[in-house]
PDB file of C-alpha atoms in Angstrom:
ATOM      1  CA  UNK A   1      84.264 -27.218  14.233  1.00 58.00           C
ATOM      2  CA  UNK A   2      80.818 -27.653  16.250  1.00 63.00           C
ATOM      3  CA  UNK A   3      79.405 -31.274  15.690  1.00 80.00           C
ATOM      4  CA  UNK A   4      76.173 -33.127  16.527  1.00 89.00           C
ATOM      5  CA  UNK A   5      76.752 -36.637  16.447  1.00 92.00           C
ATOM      6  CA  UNK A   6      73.022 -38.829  16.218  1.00 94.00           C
ATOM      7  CA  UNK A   7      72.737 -42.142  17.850  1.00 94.00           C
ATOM      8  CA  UNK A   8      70.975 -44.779  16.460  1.00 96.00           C
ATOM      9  CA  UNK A   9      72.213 -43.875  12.786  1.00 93.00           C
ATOM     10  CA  UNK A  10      69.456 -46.649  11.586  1.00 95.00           C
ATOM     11  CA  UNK A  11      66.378 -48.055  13.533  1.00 96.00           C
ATOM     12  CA  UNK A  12      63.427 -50.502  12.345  1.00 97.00           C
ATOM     13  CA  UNK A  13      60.915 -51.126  15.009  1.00 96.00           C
ATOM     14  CA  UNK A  14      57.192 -52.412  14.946  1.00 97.00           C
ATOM     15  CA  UNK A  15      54.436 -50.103  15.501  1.00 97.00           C
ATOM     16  CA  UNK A  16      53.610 -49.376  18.866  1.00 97.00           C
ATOM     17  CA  UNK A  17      56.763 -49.857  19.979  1.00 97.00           C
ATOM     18  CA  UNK A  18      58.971 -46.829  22.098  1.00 97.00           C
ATOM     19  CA  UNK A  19      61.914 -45.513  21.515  1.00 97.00           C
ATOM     20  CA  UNK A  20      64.518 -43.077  21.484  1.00 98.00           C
ATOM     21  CA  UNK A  21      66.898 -41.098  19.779  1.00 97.00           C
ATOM     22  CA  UNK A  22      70.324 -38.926  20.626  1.00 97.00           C
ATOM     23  CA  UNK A  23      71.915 -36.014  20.043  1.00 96.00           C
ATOM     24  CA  UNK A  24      75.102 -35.088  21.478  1.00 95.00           C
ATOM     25  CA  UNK A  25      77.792 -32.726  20.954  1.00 92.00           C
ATOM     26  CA  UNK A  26      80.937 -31.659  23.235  1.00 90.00           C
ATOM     27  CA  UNK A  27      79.809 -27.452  22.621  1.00 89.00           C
ATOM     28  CA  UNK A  28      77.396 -25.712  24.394  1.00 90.00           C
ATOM     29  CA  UNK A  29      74.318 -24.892  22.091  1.00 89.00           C
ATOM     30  CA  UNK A  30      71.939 -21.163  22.461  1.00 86.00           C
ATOM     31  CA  UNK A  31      69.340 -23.739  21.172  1.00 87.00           C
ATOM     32  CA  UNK A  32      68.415 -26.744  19.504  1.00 91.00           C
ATOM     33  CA  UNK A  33      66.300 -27.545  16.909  1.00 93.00           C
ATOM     34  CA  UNK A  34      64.868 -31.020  15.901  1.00 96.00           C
ATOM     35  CA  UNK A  35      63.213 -31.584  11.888  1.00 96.00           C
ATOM     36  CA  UNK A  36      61.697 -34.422  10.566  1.00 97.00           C
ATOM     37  CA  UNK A  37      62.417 -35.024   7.172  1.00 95.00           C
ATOM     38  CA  UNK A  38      60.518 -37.207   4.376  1.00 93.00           C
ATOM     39  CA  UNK A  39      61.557 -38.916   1.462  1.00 89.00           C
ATOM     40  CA  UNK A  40      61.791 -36.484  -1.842  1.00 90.00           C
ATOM     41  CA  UNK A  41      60.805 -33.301   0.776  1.00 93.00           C
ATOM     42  CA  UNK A  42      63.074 -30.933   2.665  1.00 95.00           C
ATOM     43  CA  UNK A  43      63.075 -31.198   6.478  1.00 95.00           C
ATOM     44  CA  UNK A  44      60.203 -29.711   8.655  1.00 95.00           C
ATOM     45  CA  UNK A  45      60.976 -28.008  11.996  1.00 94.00           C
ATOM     46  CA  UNK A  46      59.350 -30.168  14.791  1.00 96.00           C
ATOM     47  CA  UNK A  47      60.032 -28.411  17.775  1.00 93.00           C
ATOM     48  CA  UNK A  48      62.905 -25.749  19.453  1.00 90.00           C
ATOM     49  CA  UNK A  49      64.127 -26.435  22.438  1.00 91.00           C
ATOM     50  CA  UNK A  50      66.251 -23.338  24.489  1.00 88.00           C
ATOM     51  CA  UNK A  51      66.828 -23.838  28.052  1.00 88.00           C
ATOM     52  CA  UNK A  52      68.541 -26.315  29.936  1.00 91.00           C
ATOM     53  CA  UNK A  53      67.010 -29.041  31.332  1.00 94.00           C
ATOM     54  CA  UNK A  54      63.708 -28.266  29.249  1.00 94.00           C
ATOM     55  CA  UNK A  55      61.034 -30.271  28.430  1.00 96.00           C
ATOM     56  CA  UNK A  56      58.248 -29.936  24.997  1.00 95.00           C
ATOM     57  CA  UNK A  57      56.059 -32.576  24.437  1.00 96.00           C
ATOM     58  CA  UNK A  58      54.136 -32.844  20.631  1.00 94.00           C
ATOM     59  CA  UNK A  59      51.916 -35.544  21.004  1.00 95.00           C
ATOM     60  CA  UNK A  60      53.474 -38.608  21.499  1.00 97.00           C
ATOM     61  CA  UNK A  61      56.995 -37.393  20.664  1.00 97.00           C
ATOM     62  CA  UNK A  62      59.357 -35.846  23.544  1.00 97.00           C
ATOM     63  CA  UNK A  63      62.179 -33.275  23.817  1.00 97.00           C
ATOM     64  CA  UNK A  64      64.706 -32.957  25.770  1.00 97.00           C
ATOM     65  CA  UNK A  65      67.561 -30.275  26.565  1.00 95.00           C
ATOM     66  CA  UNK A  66      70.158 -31.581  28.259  1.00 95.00           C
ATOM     67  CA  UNK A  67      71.239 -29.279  31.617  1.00 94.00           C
ATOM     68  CA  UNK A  68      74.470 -28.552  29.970  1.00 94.00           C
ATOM     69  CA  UNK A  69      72.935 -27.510  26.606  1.00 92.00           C
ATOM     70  CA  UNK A  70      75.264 -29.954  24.956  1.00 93.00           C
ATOM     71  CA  UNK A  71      72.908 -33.107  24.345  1.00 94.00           C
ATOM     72  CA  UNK A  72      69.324 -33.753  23.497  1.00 96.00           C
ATOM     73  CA  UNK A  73      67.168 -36.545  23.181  1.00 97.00           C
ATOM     74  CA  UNK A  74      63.635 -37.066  21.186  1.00 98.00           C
ATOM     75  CA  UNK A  75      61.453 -40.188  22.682  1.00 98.00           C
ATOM     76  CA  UNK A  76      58.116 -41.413  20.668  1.00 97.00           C
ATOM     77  CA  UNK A  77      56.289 -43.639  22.852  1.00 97.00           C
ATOM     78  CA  UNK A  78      53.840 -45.893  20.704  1.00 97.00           C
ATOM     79  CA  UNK A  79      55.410 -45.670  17.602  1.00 97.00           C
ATOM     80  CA  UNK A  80      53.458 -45.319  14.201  1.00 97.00           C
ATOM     81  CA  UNK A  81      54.110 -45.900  10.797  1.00 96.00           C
ATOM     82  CA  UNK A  82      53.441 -42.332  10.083  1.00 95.00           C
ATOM     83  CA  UNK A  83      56.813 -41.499  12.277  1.00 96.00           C
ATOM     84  CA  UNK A  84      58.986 -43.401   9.926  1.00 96.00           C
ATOM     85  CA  UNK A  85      61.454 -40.683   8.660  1.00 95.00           C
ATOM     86  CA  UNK A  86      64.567 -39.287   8.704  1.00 96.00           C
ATOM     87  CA  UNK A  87      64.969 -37.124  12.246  1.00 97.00           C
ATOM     88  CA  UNK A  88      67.605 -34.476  12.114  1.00 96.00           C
ATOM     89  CA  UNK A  89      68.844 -32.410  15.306  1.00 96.00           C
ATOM     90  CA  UNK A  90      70.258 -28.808  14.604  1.00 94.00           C
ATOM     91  CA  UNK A  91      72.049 -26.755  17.209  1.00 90.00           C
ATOM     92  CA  UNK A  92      72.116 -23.028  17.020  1.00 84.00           C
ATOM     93  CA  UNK A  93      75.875 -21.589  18.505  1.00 71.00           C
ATOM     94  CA  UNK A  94      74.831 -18.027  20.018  1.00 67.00           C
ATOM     95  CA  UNK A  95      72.134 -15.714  17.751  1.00 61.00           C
ATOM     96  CA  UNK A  96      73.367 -16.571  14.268  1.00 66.00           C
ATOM     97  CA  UNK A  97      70.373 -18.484  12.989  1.00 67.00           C
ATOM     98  CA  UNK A  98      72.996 -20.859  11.867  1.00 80.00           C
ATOM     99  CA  UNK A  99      72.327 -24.049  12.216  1.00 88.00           C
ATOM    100  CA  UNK A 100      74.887 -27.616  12.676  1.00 90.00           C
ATOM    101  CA  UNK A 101      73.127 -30.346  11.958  1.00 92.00           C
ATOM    102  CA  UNK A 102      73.609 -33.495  12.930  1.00 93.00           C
ATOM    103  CA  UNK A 103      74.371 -36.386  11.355  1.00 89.00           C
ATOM    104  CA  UNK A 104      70.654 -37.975  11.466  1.00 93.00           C
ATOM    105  CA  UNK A 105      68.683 -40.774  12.391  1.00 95.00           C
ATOM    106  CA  UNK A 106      66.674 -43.047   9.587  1.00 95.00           C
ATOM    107  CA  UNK A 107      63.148 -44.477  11.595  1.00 96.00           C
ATOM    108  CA  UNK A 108      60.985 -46.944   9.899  1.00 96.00           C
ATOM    109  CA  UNK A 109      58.194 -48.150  12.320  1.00 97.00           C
ATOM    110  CA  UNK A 110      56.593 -51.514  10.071  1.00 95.00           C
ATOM    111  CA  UNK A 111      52.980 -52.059  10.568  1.00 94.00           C
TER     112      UNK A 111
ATOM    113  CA  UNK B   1      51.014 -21.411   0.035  1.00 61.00           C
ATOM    114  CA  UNK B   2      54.330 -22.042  -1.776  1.00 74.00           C
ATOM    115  CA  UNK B   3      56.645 -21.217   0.604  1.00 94.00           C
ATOM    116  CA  UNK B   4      60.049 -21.967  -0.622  1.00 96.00           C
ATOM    117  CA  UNK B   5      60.722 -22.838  -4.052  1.00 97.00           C
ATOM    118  CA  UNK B   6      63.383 -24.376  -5.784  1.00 97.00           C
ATOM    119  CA  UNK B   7      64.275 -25.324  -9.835  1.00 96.00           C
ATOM    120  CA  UNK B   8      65.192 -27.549 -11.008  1.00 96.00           C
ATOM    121  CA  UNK B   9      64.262 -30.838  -8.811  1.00 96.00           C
ATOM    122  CA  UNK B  10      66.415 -32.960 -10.928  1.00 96.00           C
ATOM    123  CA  UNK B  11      69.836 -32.288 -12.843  1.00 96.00           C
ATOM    124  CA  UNK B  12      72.164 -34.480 -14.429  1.00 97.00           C
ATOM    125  CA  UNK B  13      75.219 -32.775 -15.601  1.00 96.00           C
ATOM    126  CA  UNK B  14      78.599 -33.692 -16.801  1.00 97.00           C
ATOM    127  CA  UNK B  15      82.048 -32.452 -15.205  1.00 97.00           C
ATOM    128  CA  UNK B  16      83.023 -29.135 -16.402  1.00 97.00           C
ATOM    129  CA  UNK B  17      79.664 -27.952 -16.942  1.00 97.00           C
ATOM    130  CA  UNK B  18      78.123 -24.854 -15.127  1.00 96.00           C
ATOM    131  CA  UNK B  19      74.924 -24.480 -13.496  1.00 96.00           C
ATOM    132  CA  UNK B  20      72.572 -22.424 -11.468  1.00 97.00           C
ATOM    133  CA  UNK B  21      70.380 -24.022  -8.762  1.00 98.00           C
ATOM    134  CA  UNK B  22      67.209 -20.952  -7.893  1.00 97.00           C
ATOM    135  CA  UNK B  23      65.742 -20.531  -5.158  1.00 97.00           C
ATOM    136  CA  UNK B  24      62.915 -18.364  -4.202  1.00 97.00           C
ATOM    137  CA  UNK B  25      60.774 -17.707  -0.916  1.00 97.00           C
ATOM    138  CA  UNK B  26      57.518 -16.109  -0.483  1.00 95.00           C
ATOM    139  CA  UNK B  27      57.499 -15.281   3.363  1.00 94.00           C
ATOM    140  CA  UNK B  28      59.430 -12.105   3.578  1.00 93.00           C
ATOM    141  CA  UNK B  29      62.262 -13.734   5.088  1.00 92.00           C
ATOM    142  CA  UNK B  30      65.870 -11.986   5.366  1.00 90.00           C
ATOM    143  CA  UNK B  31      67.821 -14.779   6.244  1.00 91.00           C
ATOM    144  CA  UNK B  32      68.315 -17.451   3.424  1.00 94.00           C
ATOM    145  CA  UNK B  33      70.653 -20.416   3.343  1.00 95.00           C
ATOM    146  CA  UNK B  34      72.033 -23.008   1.107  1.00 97.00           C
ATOM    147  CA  UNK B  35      72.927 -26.772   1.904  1.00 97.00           C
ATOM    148  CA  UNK B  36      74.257 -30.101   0.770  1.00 97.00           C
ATOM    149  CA  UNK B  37      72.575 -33.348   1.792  1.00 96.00           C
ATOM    150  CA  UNK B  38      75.473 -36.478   1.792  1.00 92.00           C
ATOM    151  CA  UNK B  39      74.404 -40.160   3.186  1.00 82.00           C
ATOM    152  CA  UNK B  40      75.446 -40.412   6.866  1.00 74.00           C
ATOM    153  CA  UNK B  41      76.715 -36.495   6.715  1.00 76.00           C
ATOM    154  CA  UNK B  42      73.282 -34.490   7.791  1.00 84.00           C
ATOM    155  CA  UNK B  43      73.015 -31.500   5.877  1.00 93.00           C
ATOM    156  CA  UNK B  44      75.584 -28.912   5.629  1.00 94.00           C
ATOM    157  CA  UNK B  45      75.853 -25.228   5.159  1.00 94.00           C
ATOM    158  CA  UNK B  46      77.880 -24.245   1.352  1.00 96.00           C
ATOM    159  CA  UNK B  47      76.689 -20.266   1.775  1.00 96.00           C
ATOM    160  CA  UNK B  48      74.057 -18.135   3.640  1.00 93.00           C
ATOM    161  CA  UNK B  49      72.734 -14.621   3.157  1.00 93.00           C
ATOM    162  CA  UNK B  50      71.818 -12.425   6.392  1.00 88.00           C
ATOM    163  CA  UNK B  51      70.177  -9.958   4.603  1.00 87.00           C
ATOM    164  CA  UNK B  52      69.427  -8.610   1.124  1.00 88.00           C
ATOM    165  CA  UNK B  53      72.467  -7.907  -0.211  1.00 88.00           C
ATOM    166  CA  UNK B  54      74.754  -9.646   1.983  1.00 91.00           C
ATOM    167  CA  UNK B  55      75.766 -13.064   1.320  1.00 94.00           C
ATOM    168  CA  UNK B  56      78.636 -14.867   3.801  1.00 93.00           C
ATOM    169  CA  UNK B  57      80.684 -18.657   3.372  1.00 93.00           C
ATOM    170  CA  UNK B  58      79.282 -21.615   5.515  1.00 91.00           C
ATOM    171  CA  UNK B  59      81.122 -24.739   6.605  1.00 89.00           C
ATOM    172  CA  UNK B  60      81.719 -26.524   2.351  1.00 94.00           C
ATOM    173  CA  UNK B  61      81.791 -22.793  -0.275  1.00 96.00           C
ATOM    174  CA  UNK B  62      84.498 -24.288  -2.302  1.00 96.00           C
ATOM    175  CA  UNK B  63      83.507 -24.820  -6.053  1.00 96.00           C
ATOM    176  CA  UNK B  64      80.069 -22.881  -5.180  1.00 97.00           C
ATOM    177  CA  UNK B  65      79.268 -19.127  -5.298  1.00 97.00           C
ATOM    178  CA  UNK B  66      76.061 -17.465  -4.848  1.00 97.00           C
ATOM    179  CA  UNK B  67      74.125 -14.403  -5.296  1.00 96.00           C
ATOM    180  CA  UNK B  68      71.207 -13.098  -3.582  1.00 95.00           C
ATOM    181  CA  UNK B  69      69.349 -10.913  -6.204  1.00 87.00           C
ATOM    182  CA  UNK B  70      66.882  -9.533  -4.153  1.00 94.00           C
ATOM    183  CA  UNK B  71      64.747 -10.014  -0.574  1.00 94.00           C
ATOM    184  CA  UNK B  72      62.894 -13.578  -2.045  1.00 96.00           C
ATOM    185  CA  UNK B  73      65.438 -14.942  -4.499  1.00 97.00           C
ATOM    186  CA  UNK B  74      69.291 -17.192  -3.900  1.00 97.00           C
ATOM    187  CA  UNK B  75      70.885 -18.618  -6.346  1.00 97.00           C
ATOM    188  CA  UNK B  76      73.799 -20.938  -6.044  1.00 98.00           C
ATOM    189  CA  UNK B  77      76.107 -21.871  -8.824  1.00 98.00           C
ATOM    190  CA  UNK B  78      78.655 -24.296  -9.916  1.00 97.00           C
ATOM    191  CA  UNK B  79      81.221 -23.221 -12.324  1.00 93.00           C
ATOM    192  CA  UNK B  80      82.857 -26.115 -13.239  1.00 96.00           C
ATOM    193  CA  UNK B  81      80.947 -29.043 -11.293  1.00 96.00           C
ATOM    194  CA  UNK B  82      82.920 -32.039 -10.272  1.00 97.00           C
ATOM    195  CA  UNK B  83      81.711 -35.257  -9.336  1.00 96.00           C
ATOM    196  CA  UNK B  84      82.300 -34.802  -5.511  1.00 96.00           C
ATOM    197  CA  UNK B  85      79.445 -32.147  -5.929  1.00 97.00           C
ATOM    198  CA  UNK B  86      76.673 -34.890  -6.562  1.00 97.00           C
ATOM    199  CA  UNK B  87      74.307 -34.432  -3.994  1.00 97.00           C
ATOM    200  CA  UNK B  88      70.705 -32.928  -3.014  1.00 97.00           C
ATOM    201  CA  UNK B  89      70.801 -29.433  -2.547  1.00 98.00           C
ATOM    202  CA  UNK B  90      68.250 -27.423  -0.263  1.00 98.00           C
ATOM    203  CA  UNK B  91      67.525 -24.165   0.050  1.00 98.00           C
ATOM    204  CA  UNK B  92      66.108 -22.436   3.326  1.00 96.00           C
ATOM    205  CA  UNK B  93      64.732 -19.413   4.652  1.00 95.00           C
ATOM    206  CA  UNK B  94      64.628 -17.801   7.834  1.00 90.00           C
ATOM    207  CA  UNK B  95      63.318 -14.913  10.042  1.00 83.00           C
ATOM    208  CA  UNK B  96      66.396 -12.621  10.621  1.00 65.00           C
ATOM    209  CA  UNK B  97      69.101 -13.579  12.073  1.00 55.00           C
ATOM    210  CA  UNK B  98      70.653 -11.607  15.779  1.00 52.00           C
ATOM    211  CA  UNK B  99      68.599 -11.185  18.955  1.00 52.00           C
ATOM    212  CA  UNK B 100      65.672 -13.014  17.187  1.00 47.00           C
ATOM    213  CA  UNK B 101      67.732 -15.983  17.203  1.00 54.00           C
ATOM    214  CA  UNK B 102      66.463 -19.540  17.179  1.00 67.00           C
ATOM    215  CA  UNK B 103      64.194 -19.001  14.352  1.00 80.00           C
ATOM    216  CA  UNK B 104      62.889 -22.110  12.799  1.00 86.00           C
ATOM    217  CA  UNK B 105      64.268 -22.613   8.838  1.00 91.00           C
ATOM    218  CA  UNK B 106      62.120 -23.168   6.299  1.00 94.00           C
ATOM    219  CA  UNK B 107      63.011 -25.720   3.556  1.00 96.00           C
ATOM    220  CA  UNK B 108      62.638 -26.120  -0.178  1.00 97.00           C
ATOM    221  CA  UNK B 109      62.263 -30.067  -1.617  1.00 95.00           C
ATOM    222  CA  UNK B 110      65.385 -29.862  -2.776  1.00 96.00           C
ATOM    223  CA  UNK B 111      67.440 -30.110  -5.948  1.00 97.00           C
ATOM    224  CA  UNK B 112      69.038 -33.502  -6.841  1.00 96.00           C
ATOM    225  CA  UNK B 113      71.836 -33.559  -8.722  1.00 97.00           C
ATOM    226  CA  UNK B 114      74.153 -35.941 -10.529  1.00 96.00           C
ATOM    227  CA  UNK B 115      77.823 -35.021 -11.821  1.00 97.00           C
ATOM    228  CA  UNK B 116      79.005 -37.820 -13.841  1.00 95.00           C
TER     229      UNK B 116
END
């Protein structure tokens, strides 16, 4: 069984502030996806990530795809209290369109 | 705009019951999917359908079954709920599946229910 293990499971920070959050796994991933998701609302895709080593940027939030296609990492730099959510990273094993999640990451960025 | 759309949003039940969560999507997707939501366990895949008229088990099917009635609608049912099945469930869709891989899933708001 495929897993995606997120690290920090909790994190309360103060706006502005950076930080960063993991996602790692011991199989090799075709891609990986990472949603946001909002209290009382179904997760919303953020970004896709697909080849090793690659790099998306979304404002102030940035992906990463580990060489190895077995880890990635999301950094927000200047945190806001519109971030606060939960972040959920989803790995795709060859052209299925099936998904693993992980096991999430709960942000709350106080004003 | 609805996108994908799921009834009820709330559901208390007791054990033994039966019940059917719908789902319906309005953006011609093939692919559609079916999850559980646990504290501290992500979300997890209970069926998925490929295609219309195809429907296959994910990682948790047991106690569920499902039925894809057509290109926009899934439905997922519990037989005979237990309390273990207390959770929020979400429904997805997707582009198709195969060489178009890595196509983003689109979520309902989820169903929350309560076995007691």
């Amino acid at each position: 069984t495929q897993l995606l293990e997120q690290s920090p499971q909790f994190l309360s920070i103060q706006e502005g502030e950076n930080l960063t959050v993991y996602c790692n796994s011991s199989s090799v991933f075709s891609s990986l996806q990472w949603y946001r998701q909002e209290p009382g609302e179904g997760p919303v895709l953020l970004v896709t990530v697909v080849t090793g080593g690659e790099v998306k940027k979304l404002k102030r939030l940035t992906f990463q795809f580990g060489d190895a296609r077995k880890d990635s990492s999301l950094h927000i730099t200047a945190a806001q209290p519109g971030d606060t959510g939960l972040y959920l990273c989803a790995g795709e094993a060859g052209a299925t369109n099936k998904l693993i999640f992980g096991t999430g990451t709960l942000l709350a960025v106080q004003p | 705009n609805a996108g994908v759309t799921q009834t009820p949003k709330f559901q208390v039940l007791k054990t033994g019951q039966s019940m059917t969560l719908q789902c319906a999507q309005d953006m011609n997707h093939n692919s559609m999917y079916w999850y559980r939501q646990d504290p501290g366990m992500g979300l997890r895949l209970i069926y998925y359908s490929a295609s219309e008229g195809t429907t296959d088990k994910g990682e948790v099917p047991n106690g569920y079954n499902v039925s894809r009635l057509n290109k926009r609608e899934f439905s997922l049912r519990l037989e005979s709920a237990a309390p273990s099945q207390t959770s929020v469930y979400f429904c997805a869709s997707s582009e198709e599946t195969g060489i178009l891989g890595n196509q983003p899933q689109h979520f309902g708001d989820g169903t929350r229910l309560s076995i007691l």
